[in-house]
């Protein structure tokens, strides 16, 4: 498995949020990408063994921040520029009175972003580590004199023991756009979504609570609770697309699933001076004994 420890990276590139008792989060300033969330010693996130850390390419794994555009973009790179920009750690990691560790990361417009998306903005990304929960809060501020619109998403890669024994639960009866079947719109019939091929689905108007877990006994699960992220993307590249990605191991698709909280089916309209806030809360549920 990829090294998801602070010592694997130059200290100037990462912020380590250590809550103690084997619970911590590691954030890379390239894209403010959360690389690791260890809960009581167990790594919850997937990071590809072949992930590239050249401060240019998007990091393959963890939680890339997708802004100001999810998916292909006429103006710039797929999934926008946020995940490939250097963010500033607004504050070093600090501990609150409850012992939770929190840090803020900021991305503001610069010449490079204005060259492709000519708007003034500031995104403040706050990561908080609690005993069995992490929260990611995204605040987008329109600082300019022009209104703009955007889509955004937290592209979370969950580490799982075995894709054949994993389910995504809570999306029954929601509609999804199936990007693997020419954008066909389908209603999800299953409470337990089992993934056995390339999945690339945008579930729309989804519940604010979804569970990612092992349907068989003996493994942990994650409760994903969201605010102002009305859509949920479920992605697994499966074998052929895994082989086609240079920064993803051919067999790694069996140990990961992306369940991504997003505002992607429609665009957020943010007028001058306005702020938009969205967040996800991930709670670790230990394996049933
Ligand atoms: O979130 C799913 C998705 O949009 C897929 O279509 C796939 O492209 C994935 O993102 C990864 O995209 P990336 O640009 O990181 O290779």
PDB file of C-alpha atoms and ligand atoms in Angstrom:
ATOM      1  CA  UNK A   1       0.000   0.000   0.000  1.00  0.00           C
ATOM      2  CA  UNK A   2       1.139   3.543  -0.692  1.00  0.00           C
ATOM      3  CA  UNK A   3       2.975   5.305   2.112  1.00  0.00           C
ATOM      4  CA  UNK A   4       0.458   7.601   3.776  1.00  0.00           C
ATOM      5  CA  UNK A   5       2.715   8.948   6.486  1.00  0.00           C
ATOM      6  CA  UNK A   6       4.168  12.453   6.945  1.00  0.00           C
ATOM      7  CA  UNK A   7       7.739  11.203   6.636  1.00  0.00           C
ATOM      8  CA  UNK A   8       7.016  10.055   3.070  1.00  0.00           C
ATOM      9  CA  UNK A   9       6.809  13.710   1.950  1.00  0.00           C
ATOM     10  CA  UNK A  10       8.841  16.928   2.256  1.00  0.00           C
ATOM     11  CA  UNK A  11       7.571  18.584   5.441  1.00  0.00           C
ATOM     12  CA  UNK A  12       6.908  21.805   3.481  1.00  0.00           C
ATOM     13  CA  UNK A  13       4.415  19.946   1.287  1.00  0.00           C
ATOM     14  CA  UNK A  14       2.154  18.436   3.933  1.00  0.00           C
ATOM     15  CA  UNK A  15       0.161  19.298   7.061  1.00  0.00           C
ATOM     16  CA  UNK A  16      -0.263  16.530   9.628  1.00  0.00           C
ATOM     17  CA  UNK A  17      -3.318  16.624  11.894  1.00  0.00           C
ATOM     18  CA  UNK A  18      -2.558  14.164  14.704  1.00  0.00           C
ATOM     19  CA  UNK A  19      -5.387  13.598  17.189  1.00  0.00           C
ATOM     20  CA  UNK A  20      -3.518  10.811  18.967  1.00  0.00           C
ATOM     21  CA  UNK A  21      -4.650   7.251  19.661  1.00  0.00           C
ATOM     22  CA  UNK A  22      -3.833   6.294  16.066  1.00  0.00           C
ATOM     23  CA  UNK A  23      -6.192   8.910  14.626  1.00  0.00           C
ATOM     24  CA  UNK A  24      -4.779  11.441  12.163  1.00  0.00           C
ATOM     25  CA  UNK A  25      -5.196  13.129   8.802  1.00  0.00           C
ATOM     26  CA  UNK A  26      -2.436  14.048   6.345  1.00  0.00           C
ATOM     27  CA  UNK A  27      -3.064  16.857   3.848  1.00  0.00           C
ATOM     28  CA  UNK A  28      -0.851  17.635   0.839  1.00  0.00           C
ATOM     29  CA  UNK A  29      -0.769  21.319  -0.103  1.00  0.00           C
ATOM     30  CA  UNK A  30      -0.957  20.290  -3.773  1.00  0.00           C
ATOM     31  CA  UNK A  31      -4.680  20.538  -4.262  1.00  0.00           C
ATOM     32  CA  UNK A  32      -5.258  20.530  -0.457  1.00  0.00           C
ATOM     33  CA  UNK A  33      -5.528  16.807  -1.107  1.00  0.00           C
ATOM     34  CA  UNK A  34      -6.245  14.745   1.996  1.00  0.00           C
ATOM     35  CA  UNK A  35      -3.877  11.798   1.482  1.00  0.00           C
ATOM     36  CA  UNK A  36      -4.683   9.807   4.595  1.00  0.00           C
ATOM     37  CA  UNK A  37      -7.277   9.489   7.311  1.00  0.00           C
ATOM     38  CA  UNK A  38      -6.221   6.942   9.932  1.00  0.00           C
ATOM     39  CA  UNK A  39      -8.912   6.165  12.492  1.00  0.00           C
ATOM     40  CA  UNK A  40      -7.675   4.235  15.526  1.00  0.00           C
ATOM     41  CA  UNK A  41      -4.781   3.002  13.429  1.00  0.00           C
ATOM     42  CA  UNK A  42      -6.872   1.942  10.404  1.00  0.00           C
ATOM     43  CA  UNK A  43      -6.311   3.728   7.081  1.00  0.00           C
ATOM     44  CA  UNK A  44      -9.680   4.673   5.592  1.00  0.00           C
ATOM     45  CA  UNK A  45      -8.605   6.283   2.303  1.00  0.00           C
ATOM     46  CA  UNK A  46      -7.127   4.757  -0.834  1.00  0.00           C
ATOM     47  CA  UNK A  47      -3.959   6.226  -2.329  1.00  0.00           C
ATOM     48  CA  UNK A  48      -2.585   4.562  -5.422  1.00  0.00           C
ATOM     49  CA  UNK A  49       0.852   2.996  -5.185  1.00  0.00           C
ATOM     50  CA  UNK A  50       1.506   4.771  -8.488  1.00  0.00           C
ATOM     51  CA  UNK A  51       0.267   8.194  -7.436  1.00  0.00           C
ATOM     52  CA  UNK A  52       2.547  10.980  -8.674  1.00  0.00           C
ATOM     53  CA  UNK A  53       3.678  13.759  -6.280  1.00  0.00           C
ATOM     54  CA  UNK A  54       5.333  16.183  -8.716  1.00  0.00           C
ATOM     55  CA  UNK A  55       3.186  19.129  -7.602  1.00  0.00           C
ATOM     56  CA  UNK A  56       1.815  19.212 -11.136  1.00  0.00           C
ATOM     57  CA  UNK A  57      -0.411  16.176 -11.706  1.00  0.00           C
ATOM     58  CA  UNK A  58      -3.564  15.601  -9.675  1.00  0.00           C
ATOM     59  CA  UNK A  59      -2.872  13.104  -6.881  1.00  0.00           C
ATOM     60  CA  UNK A  60      -4.476   9.711  -7.586  1.00  0.00           C
ATOM     61  CA  UNK A  61      -6.293   8.981  -4.387  1.00  0.00           C
ATOM     62  CA  UNK A  62      -7.235  10.484  -1.048  1.00  0.00           C
ATOM     63  CA  UNK A  63      -9.713  13.343  -1.422  1.00  0.00           C
ATOM     64  CA  UNK A  64      -8.957  15.656  -4.382  1.00  0.00           C
ATOM     65  CA  UNK A  65     -10.940  18.930  -4.294  1.00  0.00           C
ATOM     66  CA  UNK A  66     -12.838  19.470  -7.551  1.00  0.00           C
ATOM     67  CA  UNK A  67     -13.519  23.161  -8.312  1.00  0.00           C
ATOM     68  CA  UNK A  68     -14.705  25.206 -10.273  1.00  0.00           C
ATOM     69  CA  UNK A  69     -15.826  22.449 -12.645  1.00  0.00           C
ATOM     70  CA  UNK A  70     -16.593  18.767 -12.281  1.00  0.00           C
ATOM     71  CA  UNK A  71     -15.809  16.686 -15.370  1.00  0.00           C
ATOM     72  CA  UNK A  72     -14.533  17.796 -18.776  1.00  0.00           C
ATOM     73  CA  UNK A  73     -14.181  21.620 -19.016  1.00  0.00           C
ATOM     74  CA  UNK A  74     -13.900  23.771 -22.163  1.00  0.00           C
ATOM     75  CA  UNK A  75     -11.966  26.446 -20.242  1.00  0.00           C
ATOM     76  CA  UNK A  76      -9.356  24.314 -18.513  1.00  0.00           C
ATOM     77  CA  UNK A  77      -8.359  20.915 -17.093  1.00  0.00           C
ATOM     78  CA  UNK A  78     -10.843  18.169 -16.322  1.00  0.00           C
ATOM     79  CA  UNK A  79     -12.242  18.621 -12.802  1.00  0.00           C
ATOM     80  CA  UNK A  80     -11.035  22.232 -12.715  1.00  0.00           C
ATOM     81  CA  UNK A  81      -7.775  23.671 -11.387  1.00  0.00           C
ATOM     82  CA  UNK A  82      -8.245  23.452  -7.573  1.00  0.00           C
ATOM     83  CA  UNK A  83      -6.787  19.944  -7.275  1.00  0.00           C
ATOM     84  CA  UNK A  84      -3.606  20.926  -9.117  1.00  0.00           C
ATOM     85  CA  UNK A  85      -2.947  24.293  -7.477  1.00  0.00           C
ATOM     86  CA  UNK A  86      -0.768  24.890  -4.420  1.00  0.00           C
ATOM     87  CA  UNK A  87      -3.037  25.836  -1.511  1.00  0.00           C
ATOM     88  CA  UNK A  88      -1.887  27.879   1.460  1.00  0.00           C
ATOM     89  CA  UNK A  89      -2.238  26.448   4.934  1.00  0.00           C
ATOM     90  CA  UNK A  90      -4.186  29.361   6.431  1.00  0.00           C
ATOM     91  CA  UNK A  91      -3.533  28.109   9.928  1.00  0.00           C
ATOM     92  CA  UNK A  92      -1.226  25.387  11.244  1.00  0.00           C
ATOM     93  CA  UNK A  93      -3.135  22.455  12.693  1.00  0.00           C
ATOM     94  CA  UNK A  94      -4.596  23.489  16.055  1.00  0.00           C
ATOM     95  CA  UNK A  95      -6.405  21.561  18.789  1.00  0.00           C
ATOM     96  CA  UNK A  96      -9.743  22.746  20.142  1.00  0.00           C
ATOM     97  CA  UNK A  97     -11.059  22.316  23.683  1.00  0.00           C
ATOM     98  CA  UNK A  98     -12.522  18.910  22.819  1.00  0.00           C
ATOM     99  CA  UNK A  99      -9.165  17.673  21.586  1.00  0.00           C
ATOM    100  CA  UNK A 100     -10.239  17.811  17.930  1.00  0.00           C
ATOM    101  CA  UNK A 101      -7.566  18.912  15.468  1.00  0.00           C
ATOM    102  CA  UNK A 102      -8.460  21.431  12.773  1.00  0.00           C
ATOM    103  CA  UNK A 103      -6.640  23.205   9.948  1.00  0.00           C
ATOM    104  CA  UNK A 104      -7.703  25.600   7.187  1.00  0.00           C
ATOM    105  CA  UNK A 105      -6.444  25.743   3.614  1.00  0.00           C
ATOM    106  CA  UNK A 106      -7.009  28.612   1.194  1.00  0.00           C
ATOM    107  CA  UNK A 107      -7.020  28.947  -2.570  1.00  0.00           C
ATOM    108  CA  UNK A 108      -7.441  32.371  -4.154  1.00  0.00           C
ATOM    109  CA  UNK A 109      -7.541  33.441  -7.757  1.00  0.00           C
ATOM    110  CA  UNK A 110      -4.218  34.315  -9.374  1.00  0.00           C
ATOM    111  CA  UNK A 111      -2.991  35.241 -12.834  1.00  0.00           C
ATOM    112  CA  UNK A 112      -3.040  31.621 -13.927  1.00  0.00           C
ATOM    113  CA  UNK A 113      -6.613  30.971 -12.807  1.00  0.00           C
ATOM    114  CA  UNK A 114      -7.845  34.305 -14.152  1.00  0.00           C
ATOM    115  CA  UNK A 115      -6.304  33.469 -17.522  1.00  0.00           C
ATOM    116  CA  UNK A 116      -8.735  30.573 -17.903  1.00  0.00           C
ATOM    117  CA  UNK A 117     -11.582  31.588 -15.544  1.00  0.00           C
ATOM    118  CA  UNK A 118     -11.625  35.354 -15.171  1.00  0.00           C
ATOM    119  CA  UNK A 119     -13.217  35.679 -11.732  1.00  0.00           C
ATOM    120  CA  UNK A 120     -12.056  36.713  -8.234  1.00  0.00           C
ATOM    121  CA  UNK A 121     -12.653  34.049  -5.620  1.00  0.00           C
ATOM    122  CA  UNK A 122     -11.405  32.635  -2.319  1.00  0.00           C
ATOM    123  CA  UNK A 123     -12.030  29.032  -1.283  1.00  0.00           C
ATOM    124  CA  UNK A 124     -11.505  28.208   2.404  1.00  0.00           C
ATOM    125  CA  UNK A 125     -11.262  24.447   3.044  1.00  0.00           C
ATOM    126  CA  UNK A 126     -11.478  23.436   6.688  1.00  0.00           C
ATOM    127  CA  UNK A 127     -10.555  19.907   7.804  1.00  0.00           C
ATOM    128  CA  UNK A 128     -11.437  18.777  11.332  1.00  0.00           C
ATOM    129  CA  UNK A 129     -10.392  15.486  12.921  1.00  0.00           C
ATOM    130  CA  UNK A 130     -12.512  14.103  15.740  1.00  0.00           C
ATOM    131  CA  UNK A 131     -12.396  10.749  17.512  1.00  0.00           C
ATOM    132  CA  UNK A 132     -14.110   8.721  14.754  1.00  0.00           C
ATOM    133  CA  UNK A 133     -15.189  11.489  12.396  1.00  0.00           C
ATOM    134  CA  UNK A 134     -13.600  13.883   9.966  1.00  0.00           C
ATOM    135  CA  UNK A 135     -15.376  16.860   8.456  1.00  0.00           C
ATOM    136  CA  UNK A 136     -14.425  18.780   5.337  1.00  0.00           C
ATOM    137  CA  UNK A 137     -16.046  22.187   4.964  1.00  0.00           C
ATOM    138  CA  UNK A 138     -15.781  24.128   1.683  1.00  0.00           C
ATOM    139  CA  UNK A 139     -16.582  27.846   1.668  1.00  0.00           C
ATOM    140  CA  UNK A 140     -16.531  29.521  -1.771  1.00  0.00           C
ATOM    141  CA  UNK A 141     -16.475  33.331  -1.765  1.00  0.00           C
ATOM    142  CA  UNK A 142     -17.093  35.558  -4.775  1.00  0.00           C
ATOM    143  CA  UNK A 143     -14.693  38.471  -4.157  1.00  0.00           C
ATOM    144  CA  UNK A 144     -15.092  40.154  -7.526  1.00  0.00           C
ATOM    145  CA  UNK A 145     -17.502  42.477  -9.289  1.00  0.00           C
ATOM    146  CA  UNK A 146     -18.813  39.747 -11.609  1.00  0.00           C
ATOM    147  CA  UNK A 147     -21.284  36.978 -10.801  1.00  0.00           C
ATOM    148  CA  UNK A 148     -20.076  33.451 -11.556  1.00  0.00           C
ATOM    149  CA  UNK A 149     -21.279  29.859 -11.426  1.00  0.00           C
ATOM    150  CA  UNK A 150     -19.418  26.613 -10.686  1.00  0.00           C
ATOM    151  CA  UNK A 151     -19.708  22.959  -9.778  1.00  0.00           C
ATOM    152  CA  UNK A 152     -17.675  21.334  -7.017  1.00  0.00           C
ATOM    153  CA  UNK A 153     -17.091  17.921  -5.484  1.00  0.00           C
ATOM    154  CA  UNK A 154     -14.929  16.069  -2.959  1.00  0.00           C
ATOM    155  CA  UNK A 155     -13.488  13.170  -4.954  1.00  0.00           C
ATOM    156  CA  UNK A 156     -13.121  10.715  -2.083  1.00  0.00           C
ATOM    157  CA  UNK A 157     -11.293   7.429  -2.711  1.00  0.00           C
ATOM    158  CA  UNK A 158     -12.209   4.907  -0.010  1.00  0.00           C
ATOM    159  CA  UNK A 159      -9.858   2.017   0.722  1.00  0.00           C
ATOM    160  CA  UNK A 160     -11.736  -1.280   0.902  1.00  0.00           C
ATOM    161  CA  UNK A 161     -10.579  -4.861   1.476  1.00  0.00           C
ATOM    162  CA  UNK A 162     -12.469  -6.331  -1.500  1.00  0.00           C
ATOM    163  CA  UNK A 163     -14.793  -4.634  -4.013  1.00  0.00           C
ATOM    164  CA  UNK A 164     -16.757  -7.889  -4.385  1.00  0.00           C
ATOM    165  CA  UNK A 165     -17.757  -7.678  -0.723  1.00  0.00           C
ATOM    166  CA  UNK A 166     -18.510  -3.960  -0.623  1.00  0.00           C
ATOM    167  CA  UNK A 167     -21.737  -2.052  -1.051  1.00  0.00           C
ATOM    168  CA  UNK A 168     -22.871   1.537  -1.231  1.00  0.00           C
ATOM    169  CA  UNK A 169     -26.112   1.931   0.680  1.00  0.00           C
ATOM    170  CA  UNK A 170     -28.699   4.707   0.772  1.00  0.00           C
ATOM    171  CA  UNK A 171     -29.209   5.534  -2.900  1.00  0.00           C
ATOM    172  CA  UNK A 172     -32.229   3.347  -3.581  1.00  0.00           C
ATOM    173  CA  UNK A 173     -34.891   5.057  -5.746  1.00  0.00           C
ATOM    174  CA  UNK A 174     -32.599   7.953  -6.693  1.00  0.00           C
ATOM    175  CA  UNK A 175     -31.970   8.738 -10.348  1.00  0.00           C
ATOM    176  CA  UNK A 176     -28.483   8.534 -11.799  1.00  0.00           C
ATOM    177  CA  UNK A 177     -26.796   9.477 -15.056  1.00  0.00           C
ATOM    178  CA  UNK A 178     -24.820   6.460 -16.212  1.00  0.00           C
ATOM    179  CA  UNK A 179     -21.648   7.819 -17.876  1.00  0.00           C
ATOM    180  CA  UNK A 180     -20.697   4.286 -18.897  1.00  0.00           C
ATOM    181  CA  UNK A 181     -23.929   3.896 -20.886  1.00  0.00           C
ATOM    182  CA  UNK A 182     -23.959   7.172 -22.868  1.00  0.00           C
ATOM    183  CA  UNK A 183     -25.476   9.220 -20.087  1.00  0.00           C
ATOM    184  CA  UNK A 184     -28.610   7.095 -19.833  1.00  0.00           C
ATOM    185  CA  UNK A 185     -30.775   8.198 -16.895  1.00  0.00           C
ATOM    186  CA  UNK A 186     -31.784   5.302 -14.645  1.00  0.00           C
ATOM    187  CA  UNK A 187     -33.537   4.879 -11.297  1.00  0.00           C
ATOM    188  CA  UNK A 188     -31.502   2.898  -8.786  1.00  0.00           C
ATOM    189  CA  UNK A 189     -33.545  -0.105  -7.667  1.00  0.00           C
ATOM    190  CA  UNK A 190     -31.123  -1.497  -5.106  1.00  0.00           C
ATOM    191  CA  UNK A 191     -30.575  -0.568  -1.475  1.00  0.00           C
ATOM    192  CA  UNK A 192     -27.202  -2.322  -1.589  1.00  0.00           C
ATOM    193  CA  UNK A 193     -25.287  -1.210  -4.681  1.00  0.00           C
ATOM    194  CA  UNK A 194     -22.713  -3.894  -5.465  1.00  0.00           C
ATOM    195  CA  UNK A 195     -20.020  -2.935  -7.995  1.00  0.00           C
ATOM    196  CA  UNK A 196     -18.910  -5.624 -10.442  1.00  0.00           C
ATOM    197  CA  UNK A 197     -17.828  -3.600 -13.492  1.00  0.00           C
ATOM    198  CA  UNK A 198     -16.749  -0.067 -14.468  1.00  0.00           C
ATOM    199  CA  UNK A 199     -19.099   2.277 -12.603  1.00  0.00           C
ATOM    200  CA  UNK A 200     -19.249   5.983 -13.379  1.00  0.00           C
ATOM    201  CA  UNK A 201     -22.572   7.279 -12.136  1.00  0.00           C
ATOM    202  CA  UNK A 202     -23.840  10.677 -11.068  1.00  0.00           C
ATOM    203  CA  UNK A 203     -26.671  10.093  -8.578  1.00  0.00           C
ATOM    204  CA  UNK A 204     -28.821  13.216  -8.325  1.00  0.00           C
ATOM    205  CA  UNK A 205     -30.744  14.737  -5.419  1.00  0.00           C
ATOM    206  CA  UNK A 206     -29.341  12.088  -3.099  1.00  0.00           C
ATOM    207  CA  UNK A 207     -30.038  11.642   0.621  1.00  0.00           C
ATOM    208  CA  UNK A 208     -27.780  13.500   3.020  1.00  0.00           C
ATOM    209  CA  UNK A 209     -26.613  10.196   4.530  1.00  0.00           C
ATOM    210  CA  UNK A 210     -24.984   7.340   2.619  1.00  0.00           C
ATOM    211  CA  UNK A 211     -23.063   4.310   3.911  1.00  0.00           C
ATOM    212  CA  UNK A 212     -20.026   2.766   2.261  1.00  0.00           C
ATOM    213  CA  UNK A 213     -19.269  -0.619   3.713  1.00  0.00           C
ATOM    214  CA  UNK A 214     -18.699  -4.296   3.584  1.00  0.00           C
ATOM    215  CA  UNK A 215     -21.868  -6.276   3.326  1.00  0.00           C
ATOM    216  CA  UNK A 216     -20.179  -9.312   4.753  1.00  0.00           C
ATOM    217  CA  UNK A 217     -19.233  -9.287   8.430  1.00  0.00           C
ATOM    218  CA  UNK A 218     -15.795  -8.389   9.540  1.00  0.00           C
ATOM    219  CA  UNK A 219     -15.046  -5.024   8.126  1.00  0.00           C
ATOM    220  CA  UNK A 220     -15.619  -1.381   8.935  1.00  0.00           C
ATOM    221  CA  UNK A 221     -18.004   0.958   7.199  1.00  0.00           C
ATOM    222  CA  UNK A 222     -18.136   4.718   6.683  1.00  0.00           C
ATOM    223  CA  UNK A 223     -21.183   6.930   7.156  1.00  0.00           C
ATOM    224  CA  UNK A 224     -21.086   9.880   4.758  1.00  0.00           C
ATOM    225  CA  UNK A 225     -23.253  12.843   5.761  1.00  0.00           C
ATOM    226  CA  UNK A 226     -23.411  15.895   3.553  1.00  0.00           C
ATOM    227  CA  UNK A 227     -24.667  19.470   3.567  1.00  0.00           C
ATOM    228  CA  UNK A 228     -25.291  21.357   0.269  1.00  0.00           C
ATOM    229  CA  UNK A 229     -23.831  18.480  -1.741  1.00  0.00           C
ATOM    230  CA  UNK A 230     -27.043  17.271  -3.418  1.00  0.00           C
ATOM    231  CA  UNK A 231     -25.361  14.772  -5.737  1.00  0.00           C
ATOM    232  CA  UNK A 232     -23.224  11.658  -5.237  1.00  0.00           C
ATOM    233  CA  UNK A 233     -20.815  10.209  -7.788  1.00  0.00           C
ATOM    234  CA  UNK A 234     -19.964   6.502  -7.597  1.00  0.00           C
ATOM    235  CA  UNK A 235     -16.894   5.483  -9.570  1.00  0.00           C
ATOM    236  CA  UNK A 236     -14.754   2.432  -9.992  1.00  0.00           C
ATOM    237  CA  UNK A 237     -12.543   2.227 -13.129  1.00  0.00           C
ATOM    238  CA  UNK A 238     -12.529  -1.583 -13.138  1.00  0.00           C
ATOM    239  CA  UNK A 239      -9.858  -3.599 -14.952  1.00  0.00           C
ATOM    240  CA  UNK A 240      -9.606  -2.022 -18.417  1.00  0.00           C
ATOM    241  CA  UNK A 241      -9.629   1.618 -17.285  1.00  0.00           C
ATOM    242  CA  UNK A 242      -7.304   0.743 -14.408  1.00  0.00           C
ATOM    243  CA  UNK A 243      -4.782  -0.535 -16.951  1.00  0.00           C
ATOM    244  CA  UNK A 244      -5.178   2.666 -18.973  1.00  0.00           C
ATOM    245  CA  UNK A 245      -4.203   4.920 -16.038  1.00  0.00           C
ATOM    246  CA  UNK A 246      -0.431   5.289 -15.583  1.00  0.00           C
ATOM    247  CA  UNK A 247      -0.883   6.486 -11.989  1.00  0.00           C
ATOM    248  CA  UNK A 248      -3.124   3.593 -10.940  1.00  0.00           C
ATOM    249  CA  UNK A 249      -2.123  -0.037 -10.428  1.00  0.00           C
ATOM    250  CA  UNK A 250      -3.720  -2.573 -12.745  1.00  0.00           C
ATOM    251  CA  UNK A 251      -5.238  -4.503  -9.837  1.00  0.00           C
ATOM    252  CA  UNK A 252      -5.947  -1.601  -7.489  1.00  0.00           C
ATOM    253  CA  UNK A 253      -9.579  -1.281  -8.586  1.00  0.00           C
ATOM    254  CA  UNK A 254     -10.481  -4.186  -6.288  1.00  0.00           C
ATOM    255  CA  UNK A 255      -9.333  -2.242  -3.211  1.00  0.00           C
ATOM    256  CA  UNK A 256     -11.055   1.088  -3.749  1.00  0.00           C
ATOM    257  CA  UNK A 257     -14.332   2.754  -4.479  1.00  0.00           C
ATOM    258  CA  UNK A 258     -14.977   6.449  -5.053  1.00  0.00           C
ATOM    259  CA  UNK A 259     -18.120   7.808  -3.419  1.00  0.00           C
ATOM    260  CA  UNK A 260     -18.017  11.525  -4.047  1.00  0.00           C
ATOM    261  CA  UNK A 261     -20.115  14.239  -2.455  1.00  0.00           C
ATOM    262  CA  UNK A 262     -20.780  16.891  -5.047  1.00  0.00           C
ATOM    263  CA  UNK A 263     -22.821  19.750  -6.390  1.00  0.00           C
ATOM    264  CA  UNK A 264     -22.499  18.714 -10.015  1.00  0.00           C
ATOM    265  CA  UNK A 265     -25.882  18.062 -11.683  1.00  0.00           C
ATOM    266  CA  UNK A 266     -26.595  21.793 -11.687  1.00  0.00           C
ATOM    267  CA  UNK A 267     -24.282  24.787 -11.328  1.00  0.00           C
ATOM    268  CA  UNK A 268     -24.055  26.888  -8.179  1.00  0.00           C
ATOM    269  CA  UNK A 269     -24.855  30.520  -8.998  1.00  0.00           C
ATOM    270  CA  UNK A 270     -22.671  32.770  -6.825  1.00  0.00           C
ATOM    271  CA  UNK A 271     -23.226  36.472  -7.256  1.00  0.00           C
ATOM    272  CA  UNK A 272     -20.705  39.117  -6.355  1.00  0.00           C
ATOM    273  CA  UNK A 273     -20.078  39.291  -2.613  1.00  0.00           C
ATOM    274  CA  UNK A 274     -21.886  36.018  -1.914  1.00  0.00           C
ATOM    275  CA  UNK A 275     -20.580  32.905  -0.140  1.00  0.00           C
ATOM    276  CA  UNK A 276     -21.546  29.242  -0.710  1.00  0.00           C
ATOM    277  CA  UNK A 277     -20.779  26.604   1.937  1.00  0.00           C
ATOM    278  CA  UNK A 278     -20.935  22.835   1.545  1.00  0.00           C
ATOM    279  CA  UNK A 279     -19.524  20.023   3.638  1.00  0.00           C
ATOM    280  CA  UNK A 280     -19.122  16.324   4.156  1.00  0.00           C
ATOM    281  CA  UNK A 281     -18.796  14.449   7.447  1.00  0.00           C
ATOM    282  CA  UNK A 282     -17.272  10.963   7.380  1.00  0.00           C
ATOM    283  CA  UNK A 283     -17.769   8.711  10.394  1.00  0.00           C
ATOM    284  CA  UNK A 284     -15.807   5.497  10.895  1.00  0.00           C
ATOM    285  CA  UNK A 285     -17.861   2.537  12.121  1.00  0.00           C
ATOM    286  CA  UNK A 286     -15.555  -0.243  13.352  1.00  0.00           C
ATOM    287  CA  UNK A 287     -16.017  -3.787  12.099  1.00  0.00           C
ATOM    288  CA  UNK A 288     -18.677  -5.879  13.770  1.00  0.00           C
ATOM    289  CA  UNK A 289     -16.963  -8.506  15.886  1.00  0.00           C
TER     290      UNK A 289
HETATM  291  O1  LIG B   1     -15.591  11.041 -10.489  1.00  0.00           O
HETATM  292  C1  LIG B   1     -15.569  10.117 -11.545  1.00  0.00           C
HETATM  293  C2  LIG B   1     -14.777  10.702 -12.703  1.00  0.00           C
HETATM  294  O2  LIG B   1     -15.408  11.848 -13.223  1.00  0.00           O
HETATM  295  C3  LIG B   1     -14.606   9.610 -13.760  1.00  0.00           C
HETATM  296  O3  LIG B   1     -15.271   9.950 -14.951  1.00  0.00           O
HETATM  297  C4  LIG B   1     -13.097   9.527 -13.942  1.00  0.00           C
HETATM  298  O4  LIG B   1     -12.680  10.392 -14.968  1.00  0.00           O
HETATM  299  C5  LIG B   1     -12.602   9.995 -12.566  1.00  0.00           C
HETATM  300  O5  LIG B   1     -13.464  11.080 -12.268  1.00  0.00           O
HETATM  301  C6  LIG B   1     -11.136  10.343 -12.474  1.00  0.00           C
HETATM  302  O6  LIG B   1     -10.866  11.487 -13.242  1.00  0.00           O
HETATM  303  P1  LIG B   1      -9.313  11.963 -13.335  1.00  0.00           P
HETATM  304  O7  LIG B   1      -9.348  13.246 -14.103  1.00  0.00           O
HETATM  305  O8  LIG B   1      -8.826  12.129 -11.922  1.00  0.00           O
HETATM  306  O9  LIG B   1      -8.582  10.834 -14.005  1.00  0.00           O
END
